[in-house]
Structures are given as C-alpha cells and as structure tokens.
PDB file of C-alpha atoms in Angstrom:
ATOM      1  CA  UNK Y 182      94.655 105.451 107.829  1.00  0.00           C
ATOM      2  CA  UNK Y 183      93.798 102.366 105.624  1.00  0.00           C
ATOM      3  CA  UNK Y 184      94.975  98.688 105.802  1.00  0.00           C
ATOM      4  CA  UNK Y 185      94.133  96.731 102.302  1.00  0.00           C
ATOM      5  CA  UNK Y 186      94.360  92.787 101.650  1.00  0.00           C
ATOM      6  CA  UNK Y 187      94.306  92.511  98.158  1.00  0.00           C
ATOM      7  CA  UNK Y 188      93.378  88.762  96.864  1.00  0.00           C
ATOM      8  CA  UNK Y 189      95.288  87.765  93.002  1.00  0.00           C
ATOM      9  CA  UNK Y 190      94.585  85.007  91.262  1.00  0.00           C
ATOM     10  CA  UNK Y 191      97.646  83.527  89.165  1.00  0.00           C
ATOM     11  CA  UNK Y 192      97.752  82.047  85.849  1.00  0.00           C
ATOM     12  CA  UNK Y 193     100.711  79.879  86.967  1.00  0.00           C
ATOM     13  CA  UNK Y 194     101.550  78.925  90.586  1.00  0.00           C
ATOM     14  CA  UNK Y 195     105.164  80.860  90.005  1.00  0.00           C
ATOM     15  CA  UNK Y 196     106.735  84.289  89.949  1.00  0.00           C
ATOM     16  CA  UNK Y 197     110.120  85.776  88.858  1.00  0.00           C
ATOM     17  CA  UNK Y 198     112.408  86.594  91.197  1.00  0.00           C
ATOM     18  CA  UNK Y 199     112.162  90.111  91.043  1.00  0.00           C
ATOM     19  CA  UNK Y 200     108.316  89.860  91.566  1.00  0.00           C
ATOM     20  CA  UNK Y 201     107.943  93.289  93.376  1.00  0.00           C
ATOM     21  CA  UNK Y 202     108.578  95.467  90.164  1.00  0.00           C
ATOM     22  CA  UNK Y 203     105.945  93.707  89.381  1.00  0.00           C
ATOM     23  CA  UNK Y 204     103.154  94.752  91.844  1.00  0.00           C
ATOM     24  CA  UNK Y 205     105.027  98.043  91.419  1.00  0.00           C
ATOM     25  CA  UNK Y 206     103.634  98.707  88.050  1.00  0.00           C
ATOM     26  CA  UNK Y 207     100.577  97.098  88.517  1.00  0.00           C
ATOM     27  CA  UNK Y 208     100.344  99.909  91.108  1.00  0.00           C
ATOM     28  CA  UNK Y 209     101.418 102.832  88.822  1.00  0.00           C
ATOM     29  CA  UNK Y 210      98.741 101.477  86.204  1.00  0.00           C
ATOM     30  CA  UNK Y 211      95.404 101.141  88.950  1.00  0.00           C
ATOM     31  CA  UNK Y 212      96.307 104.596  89.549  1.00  0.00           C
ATOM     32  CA  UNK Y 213      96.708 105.838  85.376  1.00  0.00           C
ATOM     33  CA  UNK Y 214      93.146 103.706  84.982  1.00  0.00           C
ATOM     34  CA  UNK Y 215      91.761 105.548  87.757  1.00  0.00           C
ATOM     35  CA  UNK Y 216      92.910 109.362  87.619  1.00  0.00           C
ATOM     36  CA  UNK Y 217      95.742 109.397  84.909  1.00  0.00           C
ATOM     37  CA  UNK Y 218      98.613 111.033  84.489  1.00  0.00           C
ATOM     38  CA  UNK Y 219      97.894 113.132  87.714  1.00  0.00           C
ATOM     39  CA  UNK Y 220      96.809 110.240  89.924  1.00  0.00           C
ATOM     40  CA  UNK Y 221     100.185 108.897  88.882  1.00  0.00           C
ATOM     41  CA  UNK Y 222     102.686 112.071  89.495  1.00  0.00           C
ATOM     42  CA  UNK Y 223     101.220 112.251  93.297  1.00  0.00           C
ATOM     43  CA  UNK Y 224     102.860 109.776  94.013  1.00  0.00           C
ATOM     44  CA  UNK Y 225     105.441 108.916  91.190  1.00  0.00           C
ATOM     45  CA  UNK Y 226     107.758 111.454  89.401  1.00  0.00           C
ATOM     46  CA  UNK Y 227     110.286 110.583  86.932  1.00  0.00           C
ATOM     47  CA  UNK Y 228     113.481 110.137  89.057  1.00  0.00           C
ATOM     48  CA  UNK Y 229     112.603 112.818  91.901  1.00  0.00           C
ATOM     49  CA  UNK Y 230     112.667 111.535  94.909  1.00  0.00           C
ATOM     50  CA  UNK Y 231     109.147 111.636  96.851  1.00  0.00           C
ATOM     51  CA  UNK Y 232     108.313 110.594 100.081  1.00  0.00           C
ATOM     52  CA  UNK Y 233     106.006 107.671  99.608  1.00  0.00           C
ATOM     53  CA  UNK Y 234     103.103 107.563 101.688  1.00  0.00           C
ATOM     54  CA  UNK Y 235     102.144 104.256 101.746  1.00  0.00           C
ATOM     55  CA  UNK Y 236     104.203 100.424 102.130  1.00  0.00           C
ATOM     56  CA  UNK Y 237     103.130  96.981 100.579  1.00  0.00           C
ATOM     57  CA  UNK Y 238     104.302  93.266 101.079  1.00  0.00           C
ATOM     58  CA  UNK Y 239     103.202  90.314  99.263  1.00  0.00           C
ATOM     59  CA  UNK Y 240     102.091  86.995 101.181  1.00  0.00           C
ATOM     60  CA  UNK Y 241     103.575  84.083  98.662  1.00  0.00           C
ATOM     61  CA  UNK Y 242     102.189  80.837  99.807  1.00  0.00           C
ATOM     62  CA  UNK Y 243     104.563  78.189 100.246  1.00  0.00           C
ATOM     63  CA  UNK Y 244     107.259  79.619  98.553  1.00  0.00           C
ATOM     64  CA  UNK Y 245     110.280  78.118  97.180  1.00  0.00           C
ATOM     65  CA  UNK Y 246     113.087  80.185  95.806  1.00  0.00           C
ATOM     66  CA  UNK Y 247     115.566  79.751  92.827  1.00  0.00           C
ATOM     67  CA  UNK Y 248     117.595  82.191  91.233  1.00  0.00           C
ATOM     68  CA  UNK Y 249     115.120  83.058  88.621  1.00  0.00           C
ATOM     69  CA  UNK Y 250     111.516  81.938  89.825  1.00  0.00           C
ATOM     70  CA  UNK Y 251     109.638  81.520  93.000  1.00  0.00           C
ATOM     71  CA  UNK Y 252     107.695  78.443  92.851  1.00  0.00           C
ATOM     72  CA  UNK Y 253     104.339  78.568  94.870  1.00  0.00           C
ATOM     73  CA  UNK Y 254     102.035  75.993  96.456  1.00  0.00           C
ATOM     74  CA  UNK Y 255      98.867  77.711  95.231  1.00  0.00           C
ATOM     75  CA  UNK Y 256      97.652  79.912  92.857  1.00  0.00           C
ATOM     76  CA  UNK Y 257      96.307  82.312  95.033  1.00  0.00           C
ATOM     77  CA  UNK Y 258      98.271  85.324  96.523  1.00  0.00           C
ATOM     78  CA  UNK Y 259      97.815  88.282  98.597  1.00  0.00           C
ATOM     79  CA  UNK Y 260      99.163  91.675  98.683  1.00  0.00           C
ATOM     80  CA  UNK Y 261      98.620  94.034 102.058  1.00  0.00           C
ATOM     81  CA  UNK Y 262      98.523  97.672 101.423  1.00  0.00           C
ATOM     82  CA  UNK Y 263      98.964 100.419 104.033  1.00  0.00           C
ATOM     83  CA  UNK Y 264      99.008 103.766 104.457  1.00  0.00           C
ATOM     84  CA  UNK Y 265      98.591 106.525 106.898  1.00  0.00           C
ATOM     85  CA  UNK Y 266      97.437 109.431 104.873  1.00  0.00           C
ATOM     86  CA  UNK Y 267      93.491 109.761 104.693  1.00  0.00           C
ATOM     87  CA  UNK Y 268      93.125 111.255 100.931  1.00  0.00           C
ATOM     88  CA  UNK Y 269      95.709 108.949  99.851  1.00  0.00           C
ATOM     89  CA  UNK Y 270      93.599 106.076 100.926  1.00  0.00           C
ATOM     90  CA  UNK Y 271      90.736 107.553  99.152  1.00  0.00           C
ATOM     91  CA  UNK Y 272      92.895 107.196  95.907  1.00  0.00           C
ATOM     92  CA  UNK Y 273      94.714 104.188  96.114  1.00  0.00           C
ATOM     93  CA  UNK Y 274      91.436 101.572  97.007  1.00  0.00           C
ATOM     94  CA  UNK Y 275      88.903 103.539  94.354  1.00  0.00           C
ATOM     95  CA  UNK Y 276      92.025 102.604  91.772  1.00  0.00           C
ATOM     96  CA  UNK Y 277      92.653  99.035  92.997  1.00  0.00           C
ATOM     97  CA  UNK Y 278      88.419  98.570  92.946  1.00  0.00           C
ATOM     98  CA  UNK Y 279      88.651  99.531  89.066  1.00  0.00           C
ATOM     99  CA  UNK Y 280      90.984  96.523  88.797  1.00  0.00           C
ATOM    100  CA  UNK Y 281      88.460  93.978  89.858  1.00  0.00           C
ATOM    101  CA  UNK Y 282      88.409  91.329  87.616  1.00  0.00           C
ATOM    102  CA  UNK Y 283      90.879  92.670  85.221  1.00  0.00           C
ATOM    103  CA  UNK Y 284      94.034  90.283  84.202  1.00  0.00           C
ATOM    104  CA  UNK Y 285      97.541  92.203  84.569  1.00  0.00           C
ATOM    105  CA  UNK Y 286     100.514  90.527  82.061  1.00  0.00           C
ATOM    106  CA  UNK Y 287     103.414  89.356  84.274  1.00  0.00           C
ATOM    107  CA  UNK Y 288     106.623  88.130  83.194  1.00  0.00           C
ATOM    108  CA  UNK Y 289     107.256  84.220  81.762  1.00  0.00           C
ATOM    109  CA  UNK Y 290     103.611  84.078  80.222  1.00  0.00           C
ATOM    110  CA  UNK Y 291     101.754  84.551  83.733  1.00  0.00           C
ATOM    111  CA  UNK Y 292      99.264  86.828  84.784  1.00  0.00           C
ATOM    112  CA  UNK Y 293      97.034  88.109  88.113  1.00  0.00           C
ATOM    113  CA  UNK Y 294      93.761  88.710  88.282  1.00  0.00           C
ATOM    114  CA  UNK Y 295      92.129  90.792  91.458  1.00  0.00           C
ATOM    115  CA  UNK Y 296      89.403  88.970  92.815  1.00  0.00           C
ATOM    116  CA  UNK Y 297      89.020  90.206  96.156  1.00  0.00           C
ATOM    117  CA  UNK Y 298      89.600  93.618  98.215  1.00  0.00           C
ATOM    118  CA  UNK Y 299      88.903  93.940 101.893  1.00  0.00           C
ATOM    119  CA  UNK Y 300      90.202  96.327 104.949  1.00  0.00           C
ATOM    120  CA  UNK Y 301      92.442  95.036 107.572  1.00  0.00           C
ATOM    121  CA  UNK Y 302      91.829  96.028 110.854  1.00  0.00           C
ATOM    122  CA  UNK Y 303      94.219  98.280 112.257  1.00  0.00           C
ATOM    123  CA  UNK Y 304      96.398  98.343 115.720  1.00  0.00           C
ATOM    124  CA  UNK Y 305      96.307 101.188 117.748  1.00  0.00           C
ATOM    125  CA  UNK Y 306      99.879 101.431 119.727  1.00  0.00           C
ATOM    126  CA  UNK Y 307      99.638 103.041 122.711  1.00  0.00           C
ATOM    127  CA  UNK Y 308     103.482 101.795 124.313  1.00  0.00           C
ATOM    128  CA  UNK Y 309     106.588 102.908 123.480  1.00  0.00           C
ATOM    129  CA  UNK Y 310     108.105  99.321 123.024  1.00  0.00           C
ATOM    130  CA  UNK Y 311     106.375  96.717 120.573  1.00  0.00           C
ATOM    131  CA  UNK Y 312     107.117  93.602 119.259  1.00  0.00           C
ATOM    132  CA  UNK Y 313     107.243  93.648 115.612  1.00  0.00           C
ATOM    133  CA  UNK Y 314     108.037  90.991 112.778  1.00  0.00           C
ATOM    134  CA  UNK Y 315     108.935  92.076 109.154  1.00  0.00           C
ATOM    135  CA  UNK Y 316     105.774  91.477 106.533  1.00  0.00           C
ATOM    136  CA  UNK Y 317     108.497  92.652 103.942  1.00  0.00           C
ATOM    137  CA  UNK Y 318     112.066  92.984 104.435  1.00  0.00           C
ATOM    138  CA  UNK Y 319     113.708  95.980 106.530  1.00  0.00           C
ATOM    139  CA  UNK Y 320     115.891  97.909 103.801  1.00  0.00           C
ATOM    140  CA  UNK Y 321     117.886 100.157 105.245  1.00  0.00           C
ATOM    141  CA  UNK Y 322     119.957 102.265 102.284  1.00  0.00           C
ATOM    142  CA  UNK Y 323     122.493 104.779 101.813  1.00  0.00           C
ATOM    143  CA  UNK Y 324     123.408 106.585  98.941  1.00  0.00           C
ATOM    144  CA  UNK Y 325     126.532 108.089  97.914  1.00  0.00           C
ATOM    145  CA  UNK Y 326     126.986 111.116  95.328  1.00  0.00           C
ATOM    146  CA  UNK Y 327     130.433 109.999  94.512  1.00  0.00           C
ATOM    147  CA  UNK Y 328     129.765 107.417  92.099  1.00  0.00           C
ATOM    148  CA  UNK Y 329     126.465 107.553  92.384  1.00  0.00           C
ATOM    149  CA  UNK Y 330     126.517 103.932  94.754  1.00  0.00           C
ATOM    150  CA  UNK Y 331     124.320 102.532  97.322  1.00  0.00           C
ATOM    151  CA  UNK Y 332     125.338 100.588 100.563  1.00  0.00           C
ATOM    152  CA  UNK Y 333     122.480  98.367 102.387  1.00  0.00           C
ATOM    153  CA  UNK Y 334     122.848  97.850 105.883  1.00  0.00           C
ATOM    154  CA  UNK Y 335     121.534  95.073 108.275  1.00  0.00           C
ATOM    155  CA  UNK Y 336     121.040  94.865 111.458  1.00  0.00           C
ATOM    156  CA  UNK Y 337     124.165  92.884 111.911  1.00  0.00           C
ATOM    157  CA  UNK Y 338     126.288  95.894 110.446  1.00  0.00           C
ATOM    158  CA  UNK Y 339     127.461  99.129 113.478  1.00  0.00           C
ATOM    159  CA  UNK Y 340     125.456 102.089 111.336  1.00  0.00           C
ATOM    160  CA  UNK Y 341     122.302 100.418 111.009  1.00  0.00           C
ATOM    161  CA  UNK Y 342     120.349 101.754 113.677  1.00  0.00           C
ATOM    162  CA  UNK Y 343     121.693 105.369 113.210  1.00  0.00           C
ATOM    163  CA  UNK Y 344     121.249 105.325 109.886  1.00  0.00           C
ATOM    164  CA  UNK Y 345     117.696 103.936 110.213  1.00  0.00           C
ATOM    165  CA  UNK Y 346     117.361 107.131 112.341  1.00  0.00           C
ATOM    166  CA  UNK Y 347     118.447 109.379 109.589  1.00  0.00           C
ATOM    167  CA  UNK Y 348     115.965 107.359 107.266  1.00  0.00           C
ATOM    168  CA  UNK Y 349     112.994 108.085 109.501  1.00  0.00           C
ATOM    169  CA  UNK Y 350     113.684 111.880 109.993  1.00  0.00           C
ATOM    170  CA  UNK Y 351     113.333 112.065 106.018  1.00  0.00           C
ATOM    171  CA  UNK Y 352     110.500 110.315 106.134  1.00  0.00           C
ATOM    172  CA  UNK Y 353     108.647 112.465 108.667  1.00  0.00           C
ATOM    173  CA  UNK Y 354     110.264 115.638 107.716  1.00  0.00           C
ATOM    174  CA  UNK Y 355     106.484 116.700 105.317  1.00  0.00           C
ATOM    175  CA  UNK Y 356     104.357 115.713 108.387  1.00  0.00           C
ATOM    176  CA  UNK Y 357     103.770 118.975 111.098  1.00  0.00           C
ATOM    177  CA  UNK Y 358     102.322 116.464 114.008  1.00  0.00           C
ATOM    178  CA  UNK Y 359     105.881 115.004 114.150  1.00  0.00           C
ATOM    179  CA  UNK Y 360     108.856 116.515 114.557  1.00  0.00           C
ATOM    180  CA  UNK Y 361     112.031 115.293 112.978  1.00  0.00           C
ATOM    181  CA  UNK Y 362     113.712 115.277 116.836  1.00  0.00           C
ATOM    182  CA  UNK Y 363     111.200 112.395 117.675  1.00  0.00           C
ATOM    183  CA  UNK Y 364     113.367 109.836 115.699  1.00  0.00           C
ATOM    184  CA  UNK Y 365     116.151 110.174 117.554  1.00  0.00           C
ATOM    185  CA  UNK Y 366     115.560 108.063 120.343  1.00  0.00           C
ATOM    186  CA  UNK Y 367     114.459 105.010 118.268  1.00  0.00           C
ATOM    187  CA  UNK Y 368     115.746 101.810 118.885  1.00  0.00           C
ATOM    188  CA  UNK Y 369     115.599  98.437 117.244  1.00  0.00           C
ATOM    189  CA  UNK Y 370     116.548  95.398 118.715  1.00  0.00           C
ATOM    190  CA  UNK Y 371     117.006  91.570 116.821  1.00  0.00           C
ATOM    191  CA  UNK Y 372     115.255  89.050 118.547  1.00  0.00           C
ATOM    192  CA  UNK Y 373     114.926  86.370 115.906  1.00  0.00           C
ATOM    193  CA  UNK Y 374     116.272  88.150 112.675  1.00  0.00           C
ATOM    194  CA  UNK Y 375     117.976  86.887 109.812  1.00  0.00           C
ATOM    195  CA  UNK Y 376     120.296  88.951 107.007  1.00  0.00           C
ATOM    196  CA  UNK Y 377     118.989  87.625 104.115  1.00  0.00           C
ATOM    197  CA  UNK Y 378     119.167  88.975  99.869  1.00  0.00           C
ATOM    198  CA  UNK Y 379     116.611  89.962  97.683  1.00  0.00           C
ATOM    199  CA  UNK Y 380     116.122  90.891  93.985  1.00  0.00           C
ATOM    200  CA  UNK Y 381     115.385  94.561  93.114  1.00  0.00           C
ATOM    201  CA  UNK Y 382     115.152  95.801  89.746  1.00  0.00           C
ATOM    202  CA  UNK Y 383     118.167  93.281  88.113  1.00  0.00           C
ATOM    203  CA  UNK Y 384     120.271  94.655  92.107  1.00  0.00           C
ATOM    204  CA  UNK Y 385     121.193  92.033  94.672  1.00  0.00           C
ATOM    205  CA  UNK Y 386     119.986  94.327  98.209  1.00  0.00           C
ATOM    206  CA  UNK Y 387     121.398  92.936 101.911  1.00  0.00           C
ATOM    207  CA  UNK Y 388     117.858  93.321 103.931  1.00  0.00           C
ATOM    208  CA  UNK Y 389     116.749  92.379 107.219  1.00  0.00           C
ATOM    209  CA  UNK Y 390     113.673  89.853 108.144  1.00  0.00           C
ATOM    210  CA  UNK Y 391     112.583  88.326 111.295  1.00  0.00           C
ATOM    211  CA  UNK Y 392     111.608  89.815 114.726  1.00  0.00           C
ATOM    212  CA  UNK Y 393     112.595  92.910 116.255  1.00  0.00           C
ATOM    213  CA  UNK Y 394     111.812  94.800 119.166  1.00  0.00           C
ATOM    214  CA  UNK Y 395     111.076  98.681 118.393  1.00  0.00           C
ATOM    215  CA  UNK Y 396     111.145 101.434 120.927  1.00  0.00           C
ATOM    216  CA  UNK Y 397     109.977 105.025 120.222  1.00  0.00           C
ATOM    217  CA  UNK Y 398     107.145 107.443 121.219  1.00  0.00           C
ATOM    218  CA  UNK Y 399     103.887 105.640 120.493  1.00  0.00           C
ATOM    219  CA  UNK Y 400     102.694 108.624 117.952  1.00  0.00           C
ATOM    220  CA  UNK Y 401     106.133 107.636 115.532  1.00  0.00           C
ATOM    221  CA  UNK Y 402     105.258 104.202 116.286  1.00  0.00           C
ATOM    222  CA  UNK Y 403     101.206 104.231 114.731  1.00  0.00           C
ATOM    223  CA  UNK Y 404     103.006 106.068 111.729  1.00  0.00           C
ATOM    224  CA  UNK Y 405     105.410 103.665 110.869  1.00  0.00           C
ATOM    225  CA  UNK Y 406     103.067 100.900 111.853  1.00  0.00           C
ATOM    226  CA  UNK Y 407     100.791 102.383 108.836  1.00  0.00           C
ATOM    227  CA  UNK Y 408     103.749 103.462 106.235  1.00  0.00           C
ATOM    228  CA  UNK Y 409     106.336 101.098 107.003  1.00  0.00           C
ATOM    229  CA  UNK Y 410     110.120 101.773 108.239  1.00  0.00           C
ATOM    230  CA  UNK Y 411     113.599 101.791 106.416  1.00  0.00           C
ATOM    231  CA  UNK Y 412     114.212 102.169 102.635  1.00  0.00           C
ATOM    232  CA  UNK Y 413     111.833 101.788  99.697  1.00  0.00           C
ATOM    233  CA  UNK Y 414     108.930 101.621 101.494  1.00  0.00           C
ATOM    234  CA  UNK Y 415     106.858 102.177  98.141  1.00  0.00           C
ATOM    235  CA  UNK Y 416     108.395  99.182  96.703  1.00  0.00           C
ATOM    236  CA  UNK Y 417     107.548  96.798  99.087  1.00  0.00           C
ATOM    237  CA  UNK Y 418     109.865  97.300 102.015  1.00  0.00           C
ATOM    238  CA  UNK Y 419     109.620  97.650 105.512  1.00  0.00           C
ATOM    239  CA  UNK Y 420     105.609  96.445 106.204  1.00  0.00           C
ATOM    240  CA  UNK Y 421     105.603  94.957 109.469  1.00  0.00           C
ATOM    241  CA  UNK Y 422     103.088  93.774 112.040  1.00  0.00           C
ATOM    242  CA  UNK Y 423     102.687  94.532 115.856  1.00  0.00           C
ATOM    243  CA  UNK Y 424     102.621  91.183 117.459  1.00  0.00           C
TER     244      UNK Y 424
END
C-alpha cells in the first residue's frame, strides 16, 4: 500500500484540456526509463484490457477552464499516486525517483519538471460507511459490443449504482482476500455532487465530482480507498479521500 505526492514544476502556468493523457504517458515512460519494455507490459498492453492496480488525480491550482486550455494560478502542480499492491509500489516510486529533475515535453510548448516526491499518509477504514469526496472524477462506463460504443453514467442517471457494482466485481475479481459477492451490497449516496464533463483522449465523458457517502465492508472499502472506484482508474479516475 503506497500513497505518492508528486511535486511538477511547469514551464507555463497552463495545460491543455485533455491534460491527463498527459501524466498518462509521462507514466508509461518513468516506467520504460526504469525497467523497459517489461516494466511497461505489467501494467500496459496494447489494447488488452488489464486491471490497473493503481489510481492518480492531479491537484491544478486555481484553475480556470476553456475549451482548449486550463489556465493556472501557479506554476507548481501536484499529482497523488495510489496503489494497493506492495510490489507494484516498489515499481512505480523507484521509476518516478529516476525522473527527478528531468523535463517531460507537454503539449503547446510547455513542459514539467519533478522536483519533489514524498509518501502520503494513509487512512485505515475500519466502518462500513465513510464520507468521501472525489480527488478525480467518478467515471462510471459501459461498453457495448454492438458498435463498439460507450455510455457514462452519473449519479443522477437509475443504473449508476448497479453498474458501479458490476465495475467493482471486475475490479476485484484477480484479488483471493475479496470475493466478488462483497460488492454487492455497496452503496453510494450524493451529498454535495455535481455531473460535470471532462476531456479524454479527443471524447467528451459525463463524470461525477463532489461528496458522496459510501457504504460497504470496511476490507472493500481500504481497497478502493488505495486503487480508486469506477472506470479508468489508471487514467486518473476515481481517487478519492476519506473525510
């Protein structure tokens, strides 16, 4: 189990839009510079779908959004890192510690540079009902074979919750300390949520911010505290904090 802060300096105090493709390959490359292409496939390959162990979010301070660019009040940024799988940890901070110091090209003639790398201190949940809010937005997807379509559900629309279930039960399904059955009698509740859109890759995704109250047994709870809940996790989805 392993909670990162991750401290960027920016050349510019901007981003695009679409900024988490961005800390998405900066992710895939820490992990070529530190193991290559076998540090990558663990955890990326090609267009098979892997169960991410790990969830990000990035802290943007002050931000102001436009269609194209996020306009920030500083230069510095954060991401947080997470994840609940010992070895993994291992991995992922030896290949963000390589990065130290080392500019990464973003879009519109920016850059970040890592400055900084320190552990978060982790919550131990011990009830089965916690107040969370949303680090990084709750994406809750489904995906159609016929026509090869997605459909994003908030917690405004009837299937979210159930389908949030079925989310979680694919999630868990590698993991022998929980059993798939223990996702059944989750329940998330809005207390001050919001439906808002985000960019994703060039898509326009219907995602869910704010506070919720989340009820399960407290072992599914410290796992999805660690790896995040919902949809593209690995993206930079579904972080939250107990509060």
């Amino acid at each position: 189990m392993m909670r990162l802060k991750i401290e960027f300096d920016l050349k510019h105090e901007s981003l695009i839009s679409d900024y988490r493709r961005c800390f998405l390959s900066y992710i895939k490359k820490a992990l070529e510079d530190y193991g290559g292409n076998e540090a990558r496939e663990m955890f990326f390959k090609g267009q098979e779908p892997i169960v991410k162990p790990y969830t990000f979010s990035v802290m943007l301070p002050g931000a102001v959004f436009h269609e194209e660019k996020i306009q920030l009040s500083s230069k510095s940024i954060a991401l947080y890192f997470s994840t609940y799988d010992f070895a993994s940890a291992i991995t992922f901070y030896n290949s963000f510690l390589k990065q130290k110091q080392i500019p990464f090209v973003l879009p519109d003639n920016n850059r970040m540079t890592m400055t900084r790398i320190s552990s978060e201190k982790e919550k131990l949940i011990r009830k089965d009902t916690i107040k969370i809010r949303m680090m990084a937005p709750l994406c809750v997807r489904e995906h159609s074979r016929e026509g090869n379509k997605d459909n994003y559900y908030t917690f405004e629309d009837h299937n979210f919750e159930k389908r949030l279930r079925e989310i979680i039960k694919w999630q868990i399904k590698h993991l022998p300390k929980l059993d798939q059955k223990i996702a059944d009698t989750l329940t998330i509740k809005p207390l001050k949520a919001r439906r808002t859109i985000v960019r994703y890759y060039g898509q326009l995704l219907d995602v869910s911010l704010g506070t919720f109250l989340l009820s399960a047994d407290p072992l599914l709870l410290n796992y999805l505290y660690m790896e995040g809940i919902g949809s593209r996790r690995g993206s930079g989805f579904g972080m939250f904090d107990v509060i």
